[in-house]
Tab-separated table of C-alpha atoms in Angstrom:
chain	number	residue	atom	x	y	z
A	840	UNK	CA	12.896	-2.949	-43.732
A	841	UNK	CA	9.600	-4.618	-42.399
A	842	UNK	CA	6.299	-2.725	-43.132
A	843	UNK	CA	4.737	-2.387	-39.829
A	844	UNK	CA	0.554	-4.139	-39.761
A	845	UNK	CA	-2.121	-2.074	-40.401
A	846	UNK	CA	-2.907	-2.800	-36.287
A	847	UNK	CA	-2.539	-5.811	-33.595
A	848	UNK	CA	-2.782	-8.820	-35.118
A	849	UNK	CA	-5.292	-10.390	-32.969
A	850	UNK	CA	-4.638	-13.632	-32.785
A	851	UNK	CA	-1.674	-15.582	-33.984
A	852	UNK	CA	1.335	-15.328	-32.192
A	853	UNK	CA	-0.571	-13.332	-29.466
A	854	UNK	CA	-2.189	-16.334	-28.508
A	855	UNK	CA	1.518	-17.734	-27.507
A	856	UNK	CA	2.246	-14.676	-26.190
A	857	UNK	CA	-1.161	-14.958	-23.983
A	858	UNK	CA	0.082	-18.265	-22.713
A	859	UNK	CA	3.665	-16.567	-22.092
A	860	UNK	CA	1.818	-14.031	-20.149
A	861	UNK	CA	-0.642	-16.912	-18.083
A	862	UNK	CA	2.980	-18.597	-17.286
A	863	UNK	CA	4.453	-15.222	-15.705
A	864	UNK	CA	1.580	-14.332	-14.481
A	865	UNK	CA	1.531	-17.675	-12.191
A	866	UNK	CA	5.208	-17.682	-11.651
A	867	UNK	CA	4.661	-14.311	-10.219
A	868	UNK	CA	1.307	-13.610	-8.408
A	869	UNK	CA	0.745	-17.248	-7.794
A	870	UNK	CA	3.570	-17.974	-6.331
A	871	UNK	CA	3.194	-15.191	-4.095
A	872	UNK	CA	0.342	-16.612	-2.991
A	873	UNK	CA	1.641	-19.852	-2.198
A	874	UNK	CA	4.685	-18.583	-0.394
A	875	UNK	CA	2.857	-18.139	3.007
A	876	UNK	CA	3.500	-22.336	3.340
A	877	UNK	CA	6.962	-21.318	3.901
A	878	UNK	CA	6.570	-18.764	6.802
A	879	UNK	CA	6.142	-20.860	9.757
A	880	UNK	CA	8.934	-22.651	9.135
A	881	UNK	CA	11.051	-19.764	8.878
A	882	UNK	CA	9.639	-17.836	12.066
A	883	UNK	CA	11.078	-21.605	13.989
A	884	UNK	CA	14.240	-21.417	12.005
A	885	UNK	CA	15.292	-17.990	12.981
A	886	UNK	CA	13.040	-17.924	16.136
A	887	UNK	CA	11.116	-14.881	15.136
A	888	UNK	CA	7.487	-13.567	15.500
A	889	UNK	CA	4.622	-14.654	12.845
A	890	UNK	CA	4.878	-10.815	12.154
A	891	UNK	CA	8.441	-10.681	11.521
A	892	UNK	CA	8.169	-13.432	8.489
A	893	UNK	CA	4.891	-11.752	7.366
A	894	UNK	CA	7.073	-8.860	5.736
A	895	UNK	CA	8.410	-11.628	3.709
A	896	UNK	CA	5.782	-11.297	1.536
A	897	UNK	CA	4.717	-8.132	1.981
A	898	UNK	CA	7.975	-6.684	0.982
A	899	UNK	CA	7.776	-8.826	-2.031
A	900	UNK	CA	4.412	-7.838	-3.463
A	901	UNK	CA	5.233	-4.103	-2.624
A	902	UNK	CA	8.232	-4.097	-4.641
A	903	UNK	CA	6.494	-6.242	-7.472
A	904	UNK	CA	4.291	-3.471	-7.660
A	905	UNK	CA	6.014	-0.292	-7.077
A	906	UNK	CA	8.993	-0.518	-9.559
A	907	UNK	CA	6.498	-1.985	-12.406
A	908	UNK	CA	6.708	1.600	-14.010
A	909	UNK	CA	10.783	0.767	-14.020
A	910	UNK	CA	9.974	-2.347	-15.848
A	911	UNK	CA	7.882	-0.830	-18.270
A	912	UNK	CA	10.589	2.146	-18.965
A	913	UNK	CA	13.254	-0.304	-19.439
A	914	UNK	CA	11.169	-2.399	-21.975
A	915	UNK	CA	10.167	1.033	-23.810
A	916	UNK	CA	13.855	1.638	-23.752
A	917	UNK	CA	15.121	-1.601	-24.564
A	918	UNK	CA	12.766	-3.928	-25.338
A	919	UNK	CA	10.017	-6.237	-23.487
A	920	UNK	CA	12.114	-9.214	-24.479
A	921	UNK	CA	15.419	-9.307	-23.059
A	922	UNK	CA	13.658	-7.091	-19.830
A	923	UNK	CA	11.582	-9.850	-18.904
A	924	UNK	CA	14.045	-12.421	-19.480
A	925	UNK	CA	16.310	-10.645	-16.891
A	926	UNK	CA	13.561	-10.539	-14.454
A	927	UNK	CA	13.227	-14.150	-14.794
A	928	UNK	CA	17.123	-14.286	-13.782
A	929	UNK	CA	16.640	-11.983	-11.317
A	930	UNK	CA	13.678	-13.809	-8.919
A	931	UNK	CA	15.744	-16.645	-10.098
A	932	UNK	CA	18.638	-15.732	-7.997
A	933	UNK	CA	16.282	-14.257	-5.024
A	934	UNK	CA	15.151	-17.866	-4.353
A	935	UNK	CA	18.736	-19.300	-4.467
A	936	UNK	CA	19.845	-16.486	-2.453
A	937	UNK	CA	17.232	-16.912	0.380
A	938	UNK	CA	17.689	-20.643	-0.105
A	939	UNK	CA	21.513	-19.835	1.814
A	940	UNK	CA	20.481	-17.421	4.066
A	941	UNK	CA	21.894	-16.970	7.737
A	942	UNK	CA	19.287	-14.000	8.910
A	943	UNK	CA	15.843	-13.593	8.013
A	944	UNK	CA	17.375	-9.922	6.966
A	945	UNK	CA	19.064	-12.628	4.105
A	946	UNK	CA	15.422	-13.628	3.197
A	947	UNK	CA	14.072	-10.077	3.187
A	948	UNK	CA	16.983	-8.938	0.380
A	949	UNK	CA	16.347	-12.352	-1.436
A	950	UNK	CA	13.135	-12.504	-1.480
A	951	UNK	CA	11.990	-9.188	-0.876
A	952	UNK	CA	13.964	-7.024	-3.022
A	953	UNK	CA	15.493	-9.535	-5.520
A	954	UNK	CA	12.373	-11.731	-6.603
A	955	UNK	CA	10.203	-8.594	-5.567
A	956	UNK	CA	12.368	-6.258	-8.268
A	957	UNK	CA	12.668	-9.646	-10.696
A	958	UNK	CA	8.782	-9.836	-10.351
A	959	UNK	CA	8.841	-6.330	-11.544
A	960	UNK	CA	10.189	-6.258	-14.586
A	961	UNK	CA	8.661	-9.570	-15.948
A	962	UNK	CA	4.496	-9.031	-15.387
A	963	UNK	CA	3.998	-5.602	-16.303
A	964	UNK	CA	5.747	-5.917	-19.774
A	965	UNK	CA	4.500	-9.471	-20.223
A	966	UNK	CA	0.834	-7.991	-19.790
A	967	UNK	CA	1.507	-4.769	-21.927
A	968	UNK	CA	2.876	-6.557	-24.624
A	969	UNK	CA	0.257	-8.722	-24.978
A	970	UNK	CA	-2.581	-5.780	-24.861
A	971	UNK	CA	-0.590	-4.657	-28.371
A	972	UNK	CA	-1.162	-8.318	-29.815
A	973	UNK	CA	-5.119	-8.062	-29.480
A	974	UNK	CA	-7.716	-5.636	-30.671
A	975	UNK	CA	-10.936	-7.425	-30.922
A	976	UNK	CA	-10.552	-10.439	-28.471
A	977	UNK	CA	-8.316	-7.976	-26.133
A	978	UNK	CA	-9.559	-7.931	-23.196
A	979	UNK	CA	-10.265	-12.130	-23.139
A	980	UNK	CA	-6.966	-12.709	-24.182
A	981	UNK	CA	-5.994	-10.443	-20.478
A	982	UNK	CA	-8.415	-12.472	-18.722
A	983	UNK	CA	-6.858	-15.190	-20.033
A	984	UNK	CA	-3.599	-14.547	-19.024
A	985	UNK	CA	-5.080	-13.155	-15.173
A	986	UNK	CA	-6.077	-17.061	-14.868
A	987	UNK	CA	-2.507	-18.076	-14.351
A	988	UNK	CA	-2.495	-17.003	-10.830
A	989	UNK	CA	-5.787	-18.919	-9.876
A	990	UNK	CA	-4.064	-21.531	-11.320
A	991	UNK	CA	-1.073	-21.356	-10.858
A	992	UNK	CA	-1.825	-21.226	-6.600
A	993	UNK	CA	-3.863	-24.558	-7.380
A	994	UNK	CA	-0.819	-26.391	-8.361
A	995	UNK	CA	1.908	-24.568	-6.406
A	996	UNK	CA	0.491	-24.926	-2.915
A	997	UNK	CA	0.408	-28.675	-2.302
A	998	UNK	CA	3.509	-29.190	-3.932
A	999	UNK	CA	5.165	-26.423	-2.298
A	1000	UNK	CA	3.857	-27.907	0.980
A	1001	UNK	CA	5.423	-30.814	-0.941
A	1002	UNK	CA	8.665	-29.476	-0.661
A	1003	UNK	CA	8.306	-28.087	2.322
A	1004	UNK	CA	7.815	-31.654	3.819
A	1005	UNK	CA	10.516	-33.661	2.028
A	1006	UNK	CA	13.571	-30.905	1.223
A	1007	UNK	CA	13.050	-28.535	4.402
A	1008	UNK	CA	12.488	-24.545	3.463
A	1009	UNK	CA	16.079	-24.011	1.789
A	1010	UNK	CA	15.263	-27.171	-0.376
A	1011	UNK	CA	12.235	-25.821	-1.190
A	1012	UNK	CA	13.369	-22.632	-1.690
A	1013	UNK	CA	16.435	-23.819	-3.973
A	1014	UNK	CA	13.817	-25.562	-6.129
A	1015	UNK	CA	11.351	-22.553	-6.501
A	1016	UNK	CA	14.575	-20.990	-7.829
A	1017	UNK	CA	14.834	-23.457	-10.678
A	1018	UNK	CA	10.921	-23.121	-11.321
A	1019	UNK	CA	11.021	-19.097	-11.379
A	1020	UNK	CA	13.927	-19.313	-13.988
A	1021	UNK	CA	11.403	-20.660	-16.372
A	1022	UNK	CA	10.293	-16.769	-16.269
A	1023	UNK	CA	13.474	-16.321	-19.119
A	1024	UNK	CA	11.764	-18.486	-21.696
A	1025	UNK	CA	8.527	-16.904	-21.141
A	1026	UNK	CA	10.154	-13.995	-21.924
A	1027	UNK	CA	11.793	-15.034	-24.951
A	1028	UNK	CA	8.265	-15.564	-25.870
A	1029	UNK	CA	7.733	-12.031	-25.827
A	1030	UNK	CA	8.316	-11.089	-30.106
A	1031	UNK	CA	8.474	-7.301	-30.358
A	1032	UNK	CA	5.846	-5.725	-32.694
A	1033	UNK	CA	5.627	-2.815	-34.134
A	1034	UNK	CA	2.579	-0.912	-34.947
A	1035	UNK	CA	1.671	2.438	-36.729
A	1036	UNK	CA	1.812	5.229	-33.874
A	1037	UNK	CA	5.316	3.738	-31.935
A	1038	UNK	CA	7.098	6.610	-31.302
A	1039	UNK	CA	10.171	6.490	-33.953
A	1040	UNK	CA	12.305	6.371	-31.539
A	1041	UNK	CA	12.444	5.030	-27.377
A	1042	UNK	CA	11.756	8.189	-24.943
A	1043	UNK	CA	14.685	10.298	-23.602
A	1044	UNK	CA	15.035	10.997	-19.764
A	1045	UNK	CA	13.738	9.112	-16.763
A	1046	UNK	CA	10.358	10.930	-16.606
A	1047	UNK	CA	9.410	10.371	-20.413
A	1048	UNK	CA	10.489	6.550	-20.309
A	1049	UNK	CA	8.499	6.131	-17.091
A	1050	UNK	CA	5.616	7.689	-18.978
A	1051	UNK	CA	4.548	9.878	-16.427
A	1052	UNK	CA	3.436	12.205	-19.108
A	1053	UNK	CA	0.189	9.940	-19.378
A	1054	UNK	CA	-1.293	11.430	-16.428
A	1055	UNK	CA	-1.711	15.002	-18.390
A	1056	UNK	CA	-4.357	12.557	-20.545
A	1057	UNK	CA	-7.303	13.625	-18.531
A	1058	UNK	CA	-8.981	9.843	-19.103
A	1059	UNK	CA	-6.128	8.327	-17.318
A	1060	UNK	CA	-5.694	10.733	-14.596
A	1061	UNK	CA	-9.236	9.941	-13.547
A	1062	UNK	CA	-8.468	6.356	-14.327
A	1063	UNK	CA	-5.460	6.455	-11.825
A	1064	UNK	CA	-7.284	8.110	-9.539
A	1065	UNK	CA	-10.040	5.275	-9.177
A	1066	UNK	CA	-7.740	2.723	-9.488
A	1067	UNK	CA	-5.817	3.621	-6.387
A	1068	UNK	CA	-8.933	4.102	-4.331
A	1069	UNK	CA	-10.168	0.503	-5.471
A	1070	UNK	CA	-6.608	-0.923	-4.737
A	1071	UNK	CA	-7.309	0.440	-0.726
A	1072	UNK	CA	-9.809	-2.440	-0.471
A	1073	UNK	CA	-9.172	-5.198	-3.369
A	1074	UNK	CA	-6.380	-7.038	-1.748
A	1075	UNK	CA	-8.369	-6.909	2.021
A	1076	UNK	CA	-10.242	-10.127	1.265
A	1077	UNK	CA	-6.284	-12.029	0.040
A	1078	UNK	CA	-5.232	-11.660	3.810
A	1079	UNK	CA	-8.106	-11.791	6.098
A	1080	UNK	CA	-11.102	-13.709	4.496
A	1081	UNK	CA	-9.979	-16.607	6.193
A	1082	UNK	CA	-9.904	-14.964	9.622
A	1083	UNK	CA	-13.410	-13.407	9.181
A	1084	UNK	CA	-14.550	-16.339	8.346
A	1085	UNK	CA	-13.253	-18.066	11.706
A	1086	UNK	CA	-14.284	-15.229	13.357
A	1087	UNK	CA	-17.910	-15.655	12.279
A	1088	UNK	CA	-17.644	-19.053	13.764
A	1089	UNK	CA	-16.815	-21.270	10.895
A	1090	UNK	CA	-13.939	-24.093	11.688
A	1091	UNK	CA	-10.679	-24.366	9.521
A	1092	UNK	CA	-12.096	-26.562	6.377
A	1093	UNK	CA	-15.187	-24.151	6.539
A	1094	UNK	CA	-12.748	-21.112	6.276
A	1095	UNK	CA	-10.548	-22.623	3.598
A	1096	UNK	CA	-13.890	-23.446	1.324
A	1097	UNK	CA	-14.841	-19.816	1.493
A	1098	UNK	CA	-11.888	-18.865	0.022
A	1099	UNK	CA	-11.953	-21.877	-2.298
A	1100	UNK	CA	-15.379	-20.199	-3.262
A	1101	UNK	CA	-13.772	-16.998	-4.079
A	1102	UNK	CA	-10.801	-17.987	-5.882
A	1103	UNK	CA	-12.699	-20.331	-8.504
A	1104	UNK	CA	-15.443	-17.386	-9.144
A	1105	UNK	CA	-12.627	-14.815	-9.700
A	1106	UNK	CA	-10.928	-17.433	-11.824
A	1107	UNK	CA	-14.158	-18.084	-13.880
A	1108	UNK	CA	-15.094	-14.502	-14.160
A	1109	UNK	CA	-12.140	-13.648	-15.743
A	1110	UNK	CA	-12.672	-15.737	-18.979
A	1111	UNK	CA	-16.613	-14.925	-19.257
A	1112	UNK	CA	-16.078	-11.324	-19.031
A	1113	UNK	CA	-13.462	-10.987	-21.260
A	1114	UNK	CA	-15.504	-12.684	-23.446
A	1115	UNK	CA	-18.660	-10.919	-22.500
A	1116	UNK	CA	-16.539	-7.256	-22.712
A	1117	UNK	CA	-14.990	-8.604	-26.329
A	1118	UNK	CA	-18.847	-8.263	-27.863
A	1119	UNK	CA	-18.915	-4.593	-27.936
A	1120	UNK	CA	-22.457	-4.984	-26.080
A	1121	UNK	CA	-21.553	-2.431	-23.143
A	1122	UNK	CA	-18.447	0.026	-23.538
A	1123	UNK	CA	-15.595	-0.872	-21.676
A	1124	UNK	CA	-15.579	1.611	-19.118
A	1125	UNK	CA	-19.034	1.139	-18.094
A	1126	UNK	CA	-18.445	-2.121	-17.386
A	1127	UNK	CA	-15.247	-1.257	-15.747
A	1128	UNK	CA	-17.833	1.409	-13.656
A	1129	UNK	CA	-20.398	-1.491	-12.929
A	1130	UNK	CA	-18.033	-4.447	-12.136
A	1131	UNK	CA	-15.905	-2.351	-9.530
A	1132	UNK	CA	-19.318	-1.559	-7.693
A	1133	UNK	CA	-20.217	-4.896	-7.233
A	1134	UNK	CA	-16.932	-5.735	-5.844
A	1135	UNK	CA	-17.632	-3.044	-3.500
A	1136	UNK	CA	-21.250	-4.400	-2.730
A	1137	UNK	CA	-19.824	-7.676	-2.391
A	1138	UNK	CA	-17.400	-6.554	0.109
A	1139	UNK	CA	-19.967	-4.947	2.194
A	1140	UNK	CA	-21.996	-7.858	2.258
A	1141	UNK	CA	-19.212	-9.987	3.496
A	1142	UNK	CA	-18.513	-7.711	6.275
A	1143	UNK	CA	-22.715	-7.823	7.193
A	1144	UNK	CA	-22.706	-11.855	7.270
A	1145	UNK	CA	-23.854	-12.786	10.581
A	1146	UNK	CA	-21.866	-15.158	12.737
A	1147	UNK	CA	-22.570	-19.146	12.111
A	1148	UNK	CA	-24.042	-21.242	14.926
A	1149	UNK	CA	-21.206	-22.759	15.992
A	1150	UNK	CA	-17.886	-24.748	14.506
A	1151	UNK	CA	-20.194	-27.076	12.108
A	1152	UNK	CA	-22.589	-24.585	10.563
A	1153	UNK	CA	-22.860	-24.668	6.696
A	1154	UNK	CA	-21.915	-21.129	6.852
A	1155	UNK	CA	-24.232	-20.481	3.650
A	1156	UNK	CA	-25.319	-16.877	3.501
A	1157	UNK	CA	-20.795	-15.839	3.948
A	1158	UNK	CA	-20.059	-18.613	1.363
A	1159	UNK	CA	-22.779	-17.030	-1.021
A	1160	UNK	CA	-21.481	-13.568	-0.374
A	1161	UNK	CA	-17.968	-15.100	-0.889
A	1162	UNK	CA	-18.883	-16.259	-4.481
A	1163	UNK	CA	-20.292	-13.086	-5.104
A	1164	UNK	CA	-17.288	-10.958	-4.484
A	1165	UNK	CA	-14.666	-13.489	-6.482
A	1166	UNK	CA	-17.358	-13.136	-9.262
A	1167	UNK	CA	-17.247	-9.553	-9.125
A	1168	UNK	CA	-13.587	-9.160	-8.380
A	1169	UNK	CA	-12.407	-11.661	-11.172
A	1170	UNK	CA	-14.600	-9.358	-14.010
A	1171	UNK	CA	-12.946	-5.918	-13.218
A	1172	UNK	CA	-9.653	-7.468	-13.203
A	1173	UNK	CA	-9.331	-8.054	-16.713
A	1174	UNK	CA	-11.311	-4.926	-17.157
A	1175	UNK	CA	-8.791	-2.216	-15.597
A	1176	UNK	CA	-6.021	-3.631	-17.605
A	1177	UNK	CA	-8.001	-4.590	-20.978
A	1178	UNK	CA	-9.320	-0.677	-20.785
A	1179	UNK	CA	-5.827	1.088	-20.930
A	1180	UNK	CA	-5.550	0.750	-24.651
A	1181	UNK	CA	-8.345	2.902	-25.501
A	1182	UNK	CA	-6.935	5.605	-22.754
A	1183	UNK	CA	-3.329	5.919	-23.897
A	1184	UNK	CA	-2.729	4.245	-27.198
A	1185	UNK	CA	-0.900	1.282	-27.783
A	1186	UNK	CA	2.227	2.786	-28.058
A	1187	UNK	CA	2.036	3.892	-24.319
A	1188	UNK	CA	0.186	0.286	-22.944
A	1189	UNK	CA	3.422	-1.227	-21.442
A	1190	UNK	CA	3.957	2.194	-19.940
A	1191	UNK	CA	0.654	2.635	-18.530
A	1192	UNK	CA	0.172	-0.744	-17.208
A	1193	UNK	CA	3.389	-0.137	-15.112
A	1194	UNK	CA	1.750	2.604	-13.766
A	1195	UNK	CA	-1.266	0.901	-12.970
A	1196	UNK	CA	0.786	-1.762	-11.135
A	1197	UNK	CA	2.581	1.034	-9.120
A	1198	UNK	CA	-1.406	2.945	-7.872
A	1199	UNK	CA	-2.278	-0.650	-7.222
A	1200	UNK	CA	-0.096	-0.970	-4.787
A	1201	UNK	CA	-0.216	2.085	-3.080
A	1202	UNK	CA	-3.763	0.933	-2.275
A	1203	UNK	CA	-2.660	-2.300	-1.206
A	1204	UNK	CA	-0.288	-1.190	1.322
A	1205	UNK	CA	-3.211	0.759	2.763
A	1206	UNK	CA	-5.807	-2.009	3.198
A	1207	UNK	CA	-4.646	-4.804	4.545
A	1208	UNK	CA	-2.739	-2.876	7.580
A	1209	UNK	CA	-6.052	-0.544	7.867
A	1210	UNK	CA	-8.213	-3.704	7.638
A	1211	UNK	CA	-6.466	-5.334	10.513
A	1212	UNK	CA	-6.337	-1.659	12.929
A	1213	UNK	CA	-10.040	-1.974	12.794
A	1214	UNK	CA	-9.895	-5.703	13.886
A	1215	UNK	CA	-8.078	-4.548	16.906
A	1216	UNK	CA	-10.094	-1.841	17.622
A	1217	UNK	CA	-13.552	-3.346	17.074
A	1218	UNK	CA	-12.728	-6.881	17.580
A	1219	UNK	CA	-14.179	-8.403	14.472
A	1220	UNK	CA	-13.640	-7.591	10.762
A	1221	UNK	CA	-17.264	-6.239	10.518
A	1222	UNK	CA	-15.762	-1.969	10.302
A	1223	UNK	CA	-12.844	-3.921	7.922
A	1224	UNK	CA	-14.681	-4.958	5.597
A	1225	UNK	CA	-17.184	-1.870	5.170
A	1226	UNK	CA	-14.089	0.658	5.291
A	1227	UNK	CA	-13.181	-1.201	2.420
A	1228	UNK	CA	-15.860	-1.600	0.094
A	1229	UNK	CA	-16.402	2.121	0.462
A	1230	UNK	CA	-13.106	2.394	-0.614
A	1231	UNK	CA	-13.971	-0.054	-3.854
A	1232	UNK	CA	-17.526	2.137	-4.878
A	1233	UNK	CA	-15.820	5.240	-4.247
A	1234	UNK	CA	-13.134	4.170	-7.006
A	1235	UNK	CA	-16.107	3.110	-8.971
A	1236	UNK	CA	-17.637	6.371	-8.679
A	1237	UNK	CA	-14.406	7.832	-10.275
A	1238	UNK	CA	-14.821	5.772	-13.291
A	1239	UNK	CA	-17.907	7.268	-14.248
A	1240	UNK	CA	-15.971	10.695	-15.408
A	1241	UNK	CA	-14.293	8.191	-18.170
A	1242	UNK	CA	-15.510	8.455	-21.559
A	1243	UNK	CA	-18.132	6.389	-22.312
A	1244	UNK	CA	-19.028	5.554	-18.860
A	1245	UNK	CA	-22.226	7.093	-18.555
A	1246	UNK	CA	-25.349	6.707	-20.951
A	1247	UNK	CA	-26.721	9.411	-22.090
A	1248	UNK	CA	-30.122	11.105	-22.982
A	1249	UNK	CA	-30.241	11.592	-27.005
A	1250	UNK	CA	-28.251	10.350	-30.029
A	1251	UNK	CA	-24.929	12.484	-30.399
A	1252	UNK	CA	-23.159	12.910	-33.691
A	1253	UNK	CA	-20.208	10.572	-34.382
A	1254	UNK	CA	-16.984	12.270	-35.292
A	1255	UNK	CA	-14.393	10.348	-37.220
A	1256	UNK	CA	-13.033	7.231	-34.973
A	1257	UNK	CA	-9.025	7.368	-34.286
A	1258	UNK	CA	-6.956	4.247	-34.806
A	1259	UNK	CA	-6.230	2.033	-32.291
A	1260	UNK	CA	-3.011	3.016	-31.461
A	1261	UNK	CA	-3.796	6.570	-30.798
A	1262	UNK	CA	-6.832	5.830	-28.033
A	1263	UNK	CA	-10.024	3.952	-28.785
A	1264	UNK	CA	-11.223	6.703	-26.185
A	1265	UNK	CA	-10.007	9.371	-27.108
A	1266	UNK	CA	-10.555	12.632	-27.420
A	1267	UNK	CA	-14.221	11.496	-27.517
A	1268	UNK	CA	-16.926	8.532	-27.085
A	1269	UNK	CA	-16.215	6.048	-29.819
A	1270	UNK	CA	-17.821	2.714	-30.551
A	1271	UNK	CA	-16.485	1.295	-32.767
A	1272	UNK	CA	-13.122	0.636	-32.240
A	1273	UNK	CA	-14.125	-0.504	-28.710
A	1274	UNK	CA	-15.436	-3.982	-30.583
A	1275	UNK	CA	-13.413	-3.947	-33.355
A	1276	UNK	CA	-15.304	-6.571	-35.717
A	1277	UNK	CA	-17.813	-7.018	-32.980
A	1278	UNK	CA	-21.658	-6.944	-32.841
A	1279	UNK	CA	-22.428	-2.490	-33.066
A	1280	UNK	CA	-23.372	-0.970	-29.601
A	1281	UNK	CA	-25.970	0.822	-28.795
A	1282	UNK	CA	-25.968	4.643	-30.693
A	1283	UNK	CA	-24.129	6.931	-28.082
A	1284	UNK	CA	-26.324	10.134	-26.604
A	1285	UNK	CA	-25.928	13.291	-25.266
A	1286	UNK	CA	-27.928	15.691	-23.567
């Protein structure tokens, strides 16, 4: 029988299993993001509203989301391995599915519930397991990984359009199939490791594989608790930057280079800060706390751009503002998913990231729909955008009750630091498993 490592390897074959994760990551998220190409075409195929197609997608990111805590059970149960591999068959046969369909109801089963549920059980493992390969360079091996959907949209776009062009939407469509089966591969990837403080053996009954016992952790109920509140305004700027940018009188190329602006900060962000968070300068949840405001602030202040000149202003002050909130949207992302390690142990990552996935979206379903209500009502997305960010800093404000979040007023003793796989933050403030190997923090106070 194998001896199990002292802890996560940190390097090795987590570095392949980083670039396993980058590669679901963009088959997943970044293809969803490039799948609005194909909407028009279907709303002239089946001769239905712009609307009607829009729940294409929609239906597919909320059932990404929600069922990631059924992904996460099943790998707990059986494995990340063979899980994610059968999500990669799954989304697989939602593509080849919708490629044959005779309703758009065909697309919203093949798409929506079939690459949606596929999507599901490939990210949330993917990302979980790779949190267990990494201890000291954790959180930029997950910002690493995060990347794949910046660029994964890059490359998938024009060549879906591509597609789109030369094969029709069921070509297309019958192609993405073949792509998304690379998702089995990437999951083959996926080399199980076991660490000291696995449970000896995988969870009995739904509720325990789920791991819905986490929330009694008080750290990760208040994490939850923020993170749902931040997911009501995160995913606002995905569906209607663009259209406030029009709104505030910028033409079509000016619109798409705002959210050019956005998408390459948030890309870039995610590699500095999970660089910047691997020192062991700031805890993790304080930057968690700081980042997650500024994504607020940067919200706000692109809902309190004024309006351009006309069609060929620059559009300066909403590109600036633009740049800011990718910047500060692409550091907490890493962030909320490098943190869960030190909140539930290793042993319960996978589980907890599922869960994460699942608040996320509850948030998400909330935004966008309140984001555009407010457009109708006020006529711009001014009240959008401000609803919104209050939404992000009042998430942010929940992260302050997490250990470590706050400073504190004089030096407190240091009780003996828990390994890894028990909770970095847990029961109490610790630093230095936080940087394992790193630079030391500043001494922790009290008052």
């Amino acid at each position: 029988m194998t001896s199990k490592p002292a802890g996560p390897p940190d390097g090795g074959w987590g570095w392949v299993v980083a670039a396993a994760a980058f590669a679901v990551n963009g088959l997943s998220y970044g293809l969803l993001r490039s799948l609005g190409l194909a909407l028009p075409d279907l709303a002239e195929h089946f001769d239905r509203s712009a609307q009607d197609t829009a729940w294409v997608s929609a239906l597919a990111l909320a059932v990404q989301q929600a069922a990631s805590p059924v992904g996460s059970a099943l790998s707990t149960r059986w494995g990340t391995r063979p899980v994610v591999m059968a999500g990669g068959v799954l989304t697989s046969l939602g593509f080849v599915f919708s490629a044959f369909a005779r309703s758009l109801l065909h697309v919203y089963l093949g798409l929506g519930l079939l690459a949606g549920s596929g999507w599901a059980l490939a990210f949330a493992p993917a990302l979980g397991t790779l949190s267990r390969y990494f201890c000291r360079r954790r959180v930029l091996a997950v910002g690493l990984a995060l990347t794949g959907n910046g660029a994964s949209s890059l490359l998938l776009a024009p060549a879906l359009q591509l597609l789109l062009d030369t094969f029709g939407w069921r070509g297309a469509l019958l192609l993405l199939g073949a792509v998304t089966l690379h998702l089995t591969p990437c999951g083959a990837l996926l080399r199980p490791l076991a660490l000291p403080g696995d449970p000896p053996a995988p969870p009995r009954g739904p509720l325990a594989a789920l791991g819905l016992g986490l929330f009694k952790r008080r750290a990760f109920a208040v994490f939850a608790v923020g993170t749902a509140l931040v997911g009501g305004g995160y995913f606002v700027p995905y569906v209607h930057l663009a259209p406030h940018a029009l709104d505030r009188g910028l033409g079509g190329y000016g619109a798409a280079l705002v959210v050019a602006v956005a998408a390459v900060g948030d890309a870039a962000a995610r590699l500095v800060c999970g660089w910047l968070a691997d020192q062991g300068w700031v805890p993790l949840p304080r930057l968690l706390a700081a980042f997650g405001a500024l994504t607020g602030l940067g919200l706000l202040a692109v809902g309190l751009v004024p309006p351009v000149g006309g069609e060929d202003g620059w559009g300066g002050p909403l590109l600036a503002a633009a740049g800011a909130y990718g910047l500060s949207a692409g550091s907490y992302a890493p962030l909320a998913f490098g943190v869960l390690p030190g909140l539930v142990g290793l042993g319960g990552v996978v589980q907890a990231t599922g869960l994460v996935m699942m608040l996320m979206s509850l948030g998400g379903l909330l935004g966008p729909p309140l984001s555009g209500f407010l457009r109708d009502e006020t006529g711009d997305f001014t009240a959008s955008f401000l609803t919104c960010g209050s939404f992000i800093l009042s998430g942010s404000f929940i992260y302050m009750g997490l250990p470590r979040a706050l400073p504190f007023c004089r030096p407190a003793p240091r009780p003996a630091t828990p390994p890894p796989e028990a909770g970095e933050l847990l029961p109490v403030p610790q630093v230095a498993l936080l940087s394992p190997g790193g630079p030391p923090s500043t001494l922790d106070t009290t008052c």
